C-alpha positions as a LaTeX table, in Angstrom:
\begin{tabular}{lrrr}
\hline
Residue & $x$ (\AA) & $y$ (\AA) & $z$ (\AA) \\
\hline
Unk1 & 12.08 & 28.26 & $-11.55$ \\
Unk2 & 11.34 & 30.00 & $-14.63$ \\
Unk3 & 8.37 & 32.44 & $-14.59$ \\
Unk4 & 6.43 & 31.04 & $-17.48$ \\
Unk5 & 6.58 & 27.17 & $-15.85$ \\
Unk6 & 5.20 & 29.04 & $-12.07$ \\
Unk7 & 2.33 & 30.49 & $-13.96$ \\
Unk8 & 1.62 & 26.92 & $-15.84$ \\
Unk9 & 1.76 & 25.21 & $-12.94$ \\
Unk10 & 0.34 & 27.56 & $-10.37$ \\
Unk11 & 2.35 & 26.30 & $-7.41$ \\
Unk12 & 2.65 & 29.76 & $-5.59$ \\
Unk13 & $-1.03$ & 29.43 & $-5.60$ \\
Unk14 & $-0.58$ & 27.00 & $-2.72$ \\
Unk15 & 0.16 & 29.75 & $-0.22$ \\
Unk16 & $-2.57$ & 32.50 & $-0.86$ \\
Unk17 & $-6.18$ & 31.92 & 0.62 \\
Unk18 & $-8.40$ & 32.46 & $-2.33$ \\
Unk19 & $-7.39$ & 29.05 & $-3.56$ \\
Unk20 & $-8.59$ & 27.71 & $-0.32$ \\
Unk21 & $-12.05$ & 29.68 & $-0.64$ \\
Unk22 & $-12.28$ & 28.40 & $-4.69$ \\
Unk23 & $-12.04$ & 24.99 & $-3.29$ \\
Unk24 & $-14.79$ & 25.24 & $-1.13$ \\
Unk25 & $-16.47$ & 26.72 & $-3.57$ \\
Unk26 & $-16.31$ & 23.78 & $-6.30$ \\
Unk27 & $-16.77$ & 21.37 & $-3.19$ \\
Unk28 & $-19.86$ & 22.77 & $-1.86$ \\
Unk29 & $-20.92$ & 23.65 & $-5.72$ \\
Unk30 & $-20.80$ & 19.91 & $-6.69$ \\
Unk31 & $-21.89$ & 18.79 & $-3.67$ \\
Unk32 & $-25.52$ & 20.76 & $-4.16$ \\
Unk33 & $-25.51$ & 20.01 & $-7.99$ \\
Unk34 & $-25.23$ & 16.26 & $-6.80$ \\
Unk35 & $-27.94$ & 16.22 & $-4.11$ \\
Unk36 & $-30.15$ & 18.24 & $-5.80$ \\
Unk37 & $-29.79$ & 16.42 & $-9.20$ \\
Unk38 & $-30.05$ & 12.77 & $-8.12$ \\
Unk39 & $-32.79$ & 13.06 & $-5.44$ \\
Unk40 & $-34.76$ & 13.87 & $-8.63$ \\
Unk41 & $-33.64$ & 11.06 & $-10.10$ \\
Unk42 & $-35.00$ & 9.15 & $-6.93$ \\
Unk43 & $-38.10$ & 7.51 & $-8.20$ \\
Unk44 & $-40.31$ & 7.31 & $-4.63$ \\
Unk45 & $-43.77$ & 7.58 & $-6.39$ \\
Unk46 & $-45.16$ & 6.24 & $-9.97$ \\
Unk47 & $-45.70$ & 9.96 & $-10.88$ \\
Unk48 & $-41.85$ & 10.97 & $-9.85$ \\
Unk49 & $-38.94$ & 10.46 & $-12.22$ \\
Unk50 & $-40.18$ & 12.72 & $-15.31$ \\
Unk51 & $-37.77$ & 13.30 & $-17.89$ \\
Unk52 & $-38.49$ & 17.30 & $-18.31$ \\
Unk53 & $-38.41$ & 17.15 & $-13.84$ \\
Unk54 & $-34.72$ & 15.77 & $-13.89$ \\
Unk55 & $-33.63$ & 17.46 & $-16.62$ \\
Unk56 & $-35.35$ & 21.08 & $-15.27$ \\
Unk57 & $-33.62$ & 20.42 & $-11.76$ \\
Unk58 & $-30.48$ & 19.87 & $-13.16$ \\
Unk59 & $-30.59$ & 22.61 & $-15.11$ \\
Unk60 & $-32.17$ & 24.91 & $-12.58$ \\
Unk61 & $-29.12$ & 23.56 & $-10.02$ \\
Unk62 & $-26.57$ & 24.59 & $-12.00$ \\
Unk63 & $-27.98$ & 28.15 & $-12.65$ \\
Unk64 & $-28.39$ & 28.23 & $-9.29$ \\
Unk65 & $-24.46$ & 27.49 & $-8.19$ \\
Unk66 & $-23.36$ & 29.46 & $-11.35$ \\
Unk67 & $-24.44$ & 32.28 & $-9.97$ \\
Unk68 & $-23.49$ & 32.02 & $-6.40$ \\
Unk69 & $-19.95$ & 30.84 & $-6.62$ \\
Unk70 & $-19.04$ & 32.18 & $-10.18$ \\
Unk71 & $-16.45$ & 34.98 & $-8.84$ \\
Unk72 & $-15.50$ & 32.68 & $-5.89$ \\
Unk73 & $-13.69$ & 29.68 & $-8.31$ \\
Unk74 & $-15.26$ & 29.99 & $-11.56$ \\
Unk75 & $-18.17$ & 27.72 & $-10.65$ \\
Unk76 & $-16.39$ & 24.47 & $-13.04$ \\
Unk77 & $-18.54$ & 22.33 & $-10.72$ \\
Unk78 & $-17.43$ & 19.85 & $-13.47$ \\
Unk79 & $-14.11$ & 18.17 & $-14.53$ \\
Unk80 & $-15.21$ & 18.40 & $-17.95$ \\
Unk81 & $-15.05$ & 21.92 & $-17.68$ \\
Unk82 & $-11.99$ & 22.19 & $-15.88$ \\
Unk83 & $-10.04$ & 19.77 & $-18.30$ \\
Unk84 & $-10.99$ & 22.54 & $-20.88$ \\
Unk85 & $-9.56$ & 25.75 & $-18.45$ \\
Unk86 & $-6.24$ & 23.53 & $-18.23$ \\
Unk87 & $-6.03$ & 22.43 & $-21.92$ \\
Unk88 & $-6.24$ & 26.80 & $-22.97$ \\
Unk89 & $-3.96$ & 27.62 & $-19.76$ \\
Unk90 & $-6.76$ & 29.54 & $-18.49$ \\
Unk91 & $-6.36$ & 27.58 & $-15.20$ \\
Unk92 & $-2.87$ & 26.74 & $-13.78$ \\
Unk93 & $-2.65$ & 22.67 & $-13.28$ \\
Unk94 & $-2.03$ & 22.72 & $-9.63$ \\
Unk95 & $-5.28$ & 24.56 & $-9.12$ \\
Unk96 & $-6.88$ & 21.91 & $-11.92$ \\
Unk97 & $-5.82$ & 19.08 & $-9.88$ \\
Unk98 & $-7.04$ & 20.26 & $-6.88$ \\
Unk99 & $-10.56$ & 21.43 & $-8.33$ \\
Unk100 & $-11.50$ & 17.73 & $-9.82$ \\
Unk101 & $-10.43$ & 16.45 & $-7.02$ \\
Unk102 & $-12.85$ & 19.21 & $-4.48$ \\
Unk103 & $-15.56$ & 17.99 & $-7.18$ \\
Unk104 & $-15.82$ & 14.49 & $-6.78$ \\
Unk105 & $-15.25$ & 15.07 & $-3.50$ \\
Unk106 & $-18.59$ & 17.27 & $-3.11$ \\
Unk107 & $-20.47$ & 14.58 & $-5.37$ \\
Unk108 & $-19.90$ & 12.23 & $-3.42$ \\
Unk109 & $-21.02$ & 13.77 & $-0.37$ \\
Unk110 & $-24.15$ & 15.24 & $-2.09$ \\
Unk111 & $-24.74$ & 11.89 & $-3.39$ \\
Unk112 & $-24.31$ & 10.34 & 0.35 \\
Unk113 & $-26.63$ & 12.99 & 1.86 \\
Unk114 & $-29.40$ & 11.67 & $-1.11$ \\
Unk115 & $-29.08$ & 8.40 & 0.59 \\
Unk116 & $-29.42$ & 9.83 & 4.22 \\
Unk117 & $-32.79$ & 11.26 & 3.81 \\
Unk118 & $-34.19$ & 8.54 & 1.10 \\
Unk119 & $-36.28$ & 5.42 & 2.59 \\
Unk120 & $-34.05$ & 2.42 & 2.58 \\
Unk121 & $-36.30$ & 0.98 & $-0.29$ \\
Unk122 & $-35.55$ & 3.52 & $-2.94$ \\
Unk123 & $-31.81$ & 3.27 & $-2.49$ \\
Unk124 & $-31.01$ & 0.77 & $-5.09$ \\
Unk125 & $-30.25$ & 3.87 & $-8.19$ \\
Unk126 & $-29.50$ & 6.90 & $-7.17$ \\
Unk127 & $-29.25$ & 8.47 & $-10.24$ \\
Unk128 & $-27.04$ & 6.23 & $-11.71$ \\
Unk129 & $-25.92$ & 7.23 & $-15.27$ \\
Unk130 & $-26.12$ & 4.00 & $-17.33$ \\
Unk131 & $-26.14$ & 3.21 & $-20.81$ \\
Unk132 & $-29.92$ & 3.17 & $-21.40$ \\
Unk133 & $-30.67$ & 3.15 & $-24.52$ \\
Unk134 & $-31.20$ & $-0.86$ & $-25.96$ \\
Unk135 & $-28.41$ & $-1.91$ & $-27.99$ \\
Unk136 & $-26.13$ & 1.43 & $-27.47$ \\
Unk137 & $-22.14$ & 0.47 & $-27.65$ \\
Unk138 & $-19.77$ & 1.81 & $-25.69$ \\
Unk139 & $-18.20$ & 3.97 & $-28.44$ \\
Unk140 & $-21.58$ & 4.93 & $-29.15$ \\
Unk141 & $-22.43$ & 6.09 & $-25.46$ \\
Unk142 & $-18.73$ & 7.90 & $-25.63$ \\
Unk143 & $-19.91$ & 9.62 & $-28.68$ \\
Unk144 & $-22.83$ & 10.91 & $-26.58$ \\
Unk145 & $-20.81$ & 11.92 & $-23.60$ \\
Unk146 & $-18.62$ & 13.62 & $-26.04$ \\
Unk147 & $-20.85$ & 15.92 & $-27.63$ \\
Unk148 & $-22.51$ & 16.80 & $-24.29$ \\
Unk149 & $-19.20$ & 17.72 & $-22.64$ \\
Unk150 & $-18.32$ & 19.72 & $-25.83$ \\
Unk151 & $-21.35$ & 21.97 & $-26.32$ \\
Unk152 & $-21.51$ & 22.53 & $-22.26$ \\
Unk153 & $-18.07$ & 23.38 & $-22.70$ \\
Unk154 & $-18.50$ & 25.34 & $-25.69$ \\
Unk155 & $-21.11$ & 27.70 & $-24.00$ \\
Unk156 & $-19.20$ & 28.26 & $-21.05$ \\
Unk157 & $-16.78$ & 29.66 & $-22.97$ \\
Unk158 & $-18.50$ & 31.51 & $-25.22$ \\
Unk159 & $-20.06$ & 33.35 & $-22.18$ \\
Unk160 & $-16.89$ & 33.90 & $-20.29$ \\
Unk161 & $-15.19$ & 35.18 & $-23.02$ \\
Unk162 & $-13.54$ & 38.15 & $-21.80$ \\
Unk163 & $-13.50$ & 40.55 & $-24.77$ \\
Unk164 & $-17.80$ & 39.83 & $-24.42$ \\
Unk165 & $-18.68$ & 41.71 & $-21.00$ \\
Unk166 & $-22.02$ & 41.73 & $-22.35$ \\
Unk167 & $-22.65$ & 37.89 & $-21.62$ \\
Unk168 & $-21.37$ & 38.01 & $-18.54$ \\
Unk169 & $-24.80$ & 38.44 & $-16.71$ \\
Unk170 & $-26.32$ & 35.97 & $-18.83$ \\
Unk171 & $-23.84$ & 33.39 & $-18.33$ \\
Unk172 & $-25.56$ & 31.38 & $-15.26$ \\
Unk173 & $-28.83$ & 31.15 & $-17.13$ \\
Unk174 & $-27.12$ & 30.25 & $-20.54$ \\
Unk175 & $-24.97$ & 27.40 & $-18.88$ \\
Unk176 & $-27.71$ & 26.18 & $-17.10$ \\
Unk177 & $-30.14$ & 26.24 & $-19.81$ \\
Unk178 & $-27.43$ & 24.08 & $-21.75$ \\
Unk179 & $-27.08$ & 21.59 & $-18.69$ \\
Unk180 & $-31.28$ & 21.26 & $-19.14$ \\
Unk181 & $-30.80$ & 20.78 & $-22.85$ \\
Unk182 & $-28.61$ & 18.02 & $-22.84$ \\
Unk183 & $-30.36$ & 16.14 & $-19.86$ \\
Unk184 & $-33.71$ & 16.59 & $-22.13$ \\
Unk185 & $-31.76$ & 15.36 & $-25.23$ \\
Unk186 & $-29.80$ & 12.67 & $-24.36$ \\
Unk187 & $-31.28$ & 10.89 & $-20.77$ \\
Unk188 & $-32.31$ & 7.38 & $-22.39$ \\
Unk189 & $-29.52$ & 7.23 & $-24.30$ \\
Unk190 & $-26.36$ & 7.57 & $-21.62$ \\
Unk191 & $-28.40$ & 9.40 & $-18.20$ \\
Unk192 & $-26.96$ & 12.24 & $-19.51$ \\
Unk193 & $-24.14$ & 12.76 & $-17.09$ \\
Unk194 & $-22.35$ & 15.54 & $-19.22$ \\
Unk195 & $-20.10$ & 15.62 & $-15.39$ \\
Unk196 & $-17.50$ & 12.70 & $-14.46$ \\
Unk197 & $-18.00$ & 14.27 & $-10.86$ \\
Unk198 & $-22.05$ & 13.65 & $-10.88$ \\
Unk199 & $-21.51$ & 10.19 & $-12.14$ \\
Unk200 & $-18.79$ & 9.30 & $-9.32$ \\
Unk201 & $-20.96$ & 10.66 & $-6.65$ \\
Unk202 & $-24.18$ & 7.92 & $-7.69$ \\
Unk203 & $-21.30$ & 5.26 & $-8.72$ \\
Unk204 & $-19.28$ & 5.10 & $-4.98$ \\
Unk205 & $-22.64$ & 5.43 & $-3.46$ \\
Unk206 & $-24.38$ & 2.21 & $-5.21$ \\
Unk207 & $-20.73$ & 0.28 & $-5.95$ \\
Unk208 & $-21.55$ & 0.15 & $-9.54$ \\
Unk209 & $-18.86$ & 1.27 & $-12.06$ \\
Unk210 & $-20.54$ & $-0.41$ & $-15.03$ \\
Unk211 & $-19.36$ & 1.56 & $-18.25$ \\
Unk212 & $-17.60$ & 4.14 & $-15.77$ \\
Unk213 & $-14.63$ & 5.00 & $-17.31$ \\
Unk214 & $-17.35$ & 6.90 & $-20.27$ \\
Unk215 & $-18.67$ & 9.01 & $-18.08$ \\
Unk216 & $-14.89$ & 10.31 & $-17.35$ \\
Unk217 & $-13.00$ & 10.35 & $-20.72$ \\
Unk218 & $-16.28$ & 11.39 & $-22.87$ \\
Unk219 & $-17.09$ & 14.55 & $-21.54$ \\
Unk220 & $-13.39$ & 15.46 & $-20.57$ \\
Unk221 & $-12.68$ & 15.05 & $-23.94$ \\
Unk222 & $-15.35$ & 16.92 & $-25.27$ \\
Unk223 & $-14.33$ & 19.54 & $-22.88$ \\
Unk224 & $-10.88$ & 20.05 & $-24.12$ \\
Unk225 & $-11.90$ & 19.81 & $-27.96$ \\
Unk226 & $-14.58$ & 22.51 & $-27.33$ \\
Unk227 & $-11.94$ & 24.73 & $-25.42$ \\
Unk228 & $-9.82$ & 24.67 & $-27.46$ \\
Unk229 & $-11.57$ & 24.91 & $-30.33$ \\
Unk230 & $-12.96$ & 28.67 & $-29.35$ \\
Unk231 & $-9.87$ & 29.83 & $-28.02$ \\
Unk232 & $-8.27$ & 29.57 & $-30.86$ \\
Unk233 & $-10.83$ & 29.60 & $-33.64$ \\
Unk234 & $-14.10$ & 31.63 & $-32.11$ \\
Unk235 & $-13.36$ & 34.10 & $-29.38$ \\
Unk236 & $-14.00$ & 37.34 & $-29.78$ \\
Unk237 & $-11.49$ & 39.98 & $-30.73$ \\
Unk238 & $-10.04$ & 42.54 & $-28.41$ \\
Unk239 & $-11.35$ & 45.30 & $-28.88$ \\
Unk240 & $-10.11$ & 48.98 & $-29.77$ \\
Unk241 & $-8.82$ & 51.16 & $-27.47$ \\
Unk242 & $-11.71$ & 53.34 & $-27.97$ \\
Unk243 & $-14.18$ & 50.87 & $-26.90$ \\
Unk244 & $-12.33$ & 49.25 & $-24.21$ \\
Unk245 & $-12.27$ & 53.00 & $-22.85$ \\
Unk246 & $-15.46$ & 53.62 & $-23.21$ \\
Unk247 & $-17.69$ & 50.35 & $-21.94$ \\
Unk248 & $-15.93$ & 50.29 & $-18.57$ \\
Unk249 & $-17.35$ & 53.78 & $-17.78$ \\
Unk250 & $-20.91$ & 52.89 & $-19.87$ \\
Unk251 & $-23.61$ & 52.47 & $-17.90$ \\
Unk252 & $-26.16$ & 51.46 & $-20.67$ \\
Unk253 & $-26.36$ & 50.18 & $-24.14$ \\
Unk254 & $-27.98$ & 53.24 & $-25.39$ \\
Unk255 & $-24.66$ & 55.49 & $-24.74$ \\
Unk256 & $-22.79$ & 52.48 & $-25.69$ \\
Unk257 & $-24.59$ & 52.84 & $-29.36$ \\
Unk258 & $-24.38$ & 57.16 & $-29.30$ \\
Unk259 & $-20.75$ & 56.54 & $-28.27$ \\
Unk260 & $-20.26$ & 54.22 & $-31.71$ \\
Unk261 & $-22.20$ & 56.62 & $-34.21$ \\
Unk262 & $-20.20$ & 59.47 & $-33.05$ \\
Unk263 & $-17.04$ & 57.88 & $-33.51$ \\
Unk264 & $-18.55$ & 56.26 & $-36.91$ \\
Unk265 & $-19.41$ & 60.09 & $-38.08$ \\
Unk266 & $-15.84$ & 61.46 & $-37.21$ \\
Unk267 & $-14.18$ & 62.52 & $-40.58$ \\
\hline
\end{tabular}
């Protein structure tokens, strides 16, 4: 088998033990982004159930696993975010397969364990992402769903670009901050699922696939437009010789910026 199809499709993959460890990763990502993020949702008291609560948790989750598995898998914890790796060939489609499919998996489960520990009488929703808003169409929640998977998308990116090792540490906070954003934004208009894998968890759990197939194809598809609009349009330049040399051995932004007027003063 050709080379170039191996590395497209990732099949050797199969055979080494990281892949094993990345799956675990996404599954036990999800599966804390899930419980966390719908027993907020859970509304057990008149005072529980805030908007800026649910959308703070969510966000706060997602920092949370962003950090912690990030050099395990990547930390997609999201379809919508792998559909973008796979549509840039930044992750093989064996390993893209296998990482929605560890996702809903964990969702699921995180969703199950919400159930476990909630009274029997708040069980009805558990955090069900619905069309809320009155009179919103389907196209119109899509459009939502869209836009949310695209600038989540778009961010993660942006963050991970490799030729910008200076977002790197930022990149938990900045992804999470954008998971908060939309939540706040856009919660009484679709739930704000801005994750297929968060909406399958609440939907298996509660049988209700009302308006399902949205929370799938918007976000994925806002995922894949947004990846593939900053590969190829906004990421960063490599850069010179001189400064790839130069950052690796850096140990602050103050040599970094000596380093640069030297070079700048050089006849």
């Amino acid at each position: 088998m050709p080379a170039n199809v191996n590395k497209v499709l990732g099949h050797k993959e199969l055979k080494q033990q990281n892949l094993y460890r990345a799956l675990a990763a996404e599954c036990l990502g999800t599966l804390l982004l899930n419980f966390f993020g719908v027993i907020s949702c859970v509304k057990t008291s008149p005072l529980k159930n805030d908007l800026v609560e649910v959308s703070l948790t969510f966000g706060l989750v997602v920092f949370a696993v962003v950090q912690v598995f990030g050099h395990v898998s990547g930390a997609h914890v999201n379809p919508a975010v792998t559909v973008g790796m796979l549509a840039t060939g930044k992750t093989p489609v064996i390993r893209g397969i296998l990482y929605i499919i560890a996702q809903s998996v964990g969702a699921i489960i995180g969703t199950g364990l919400v159930k476990a520990v909630t009274p029997e009488s708040f069980t009805e929703v558990l955090g069900n992402t619905k069309l809320t808003a009155k009179g919103i169409t389907t196209a119109q929640g899509f459009g939502v769903e869209f836009l949310l998977g695209f600038v989540l998308v778009l961010v993660v990116f942006a963050v991970c670009d490799p030729n910008r090792p200076e977002c790197k540490y930022a990149a938990p906070l900045a992804i999470g901050l954008t998971v908060a954003l939309g939540h706040l934004a856009t919660i009484d208009y679709t739930g704000s699922s801005m994750n297929p894998a968060r909406s399958l968890g609440s939907a298996v759990l509660t049988s209700d696939f009302e308006h399902h197939w949205v929370y799938w194809l918007g976000p994925c598809a806002g995922g894949m437009a947004a990846g593939l609009l900053y590969t190829f349009v906004f990421a960063a330049p490599v850069p010179t010789q001189s400064q790839t040399t130069y950052t690796v051995v850096s140990t602050s932004d103050k040599e970094v910026k000596l380093h640069m007027k030297r070079l700048d003063d050089e006849p």
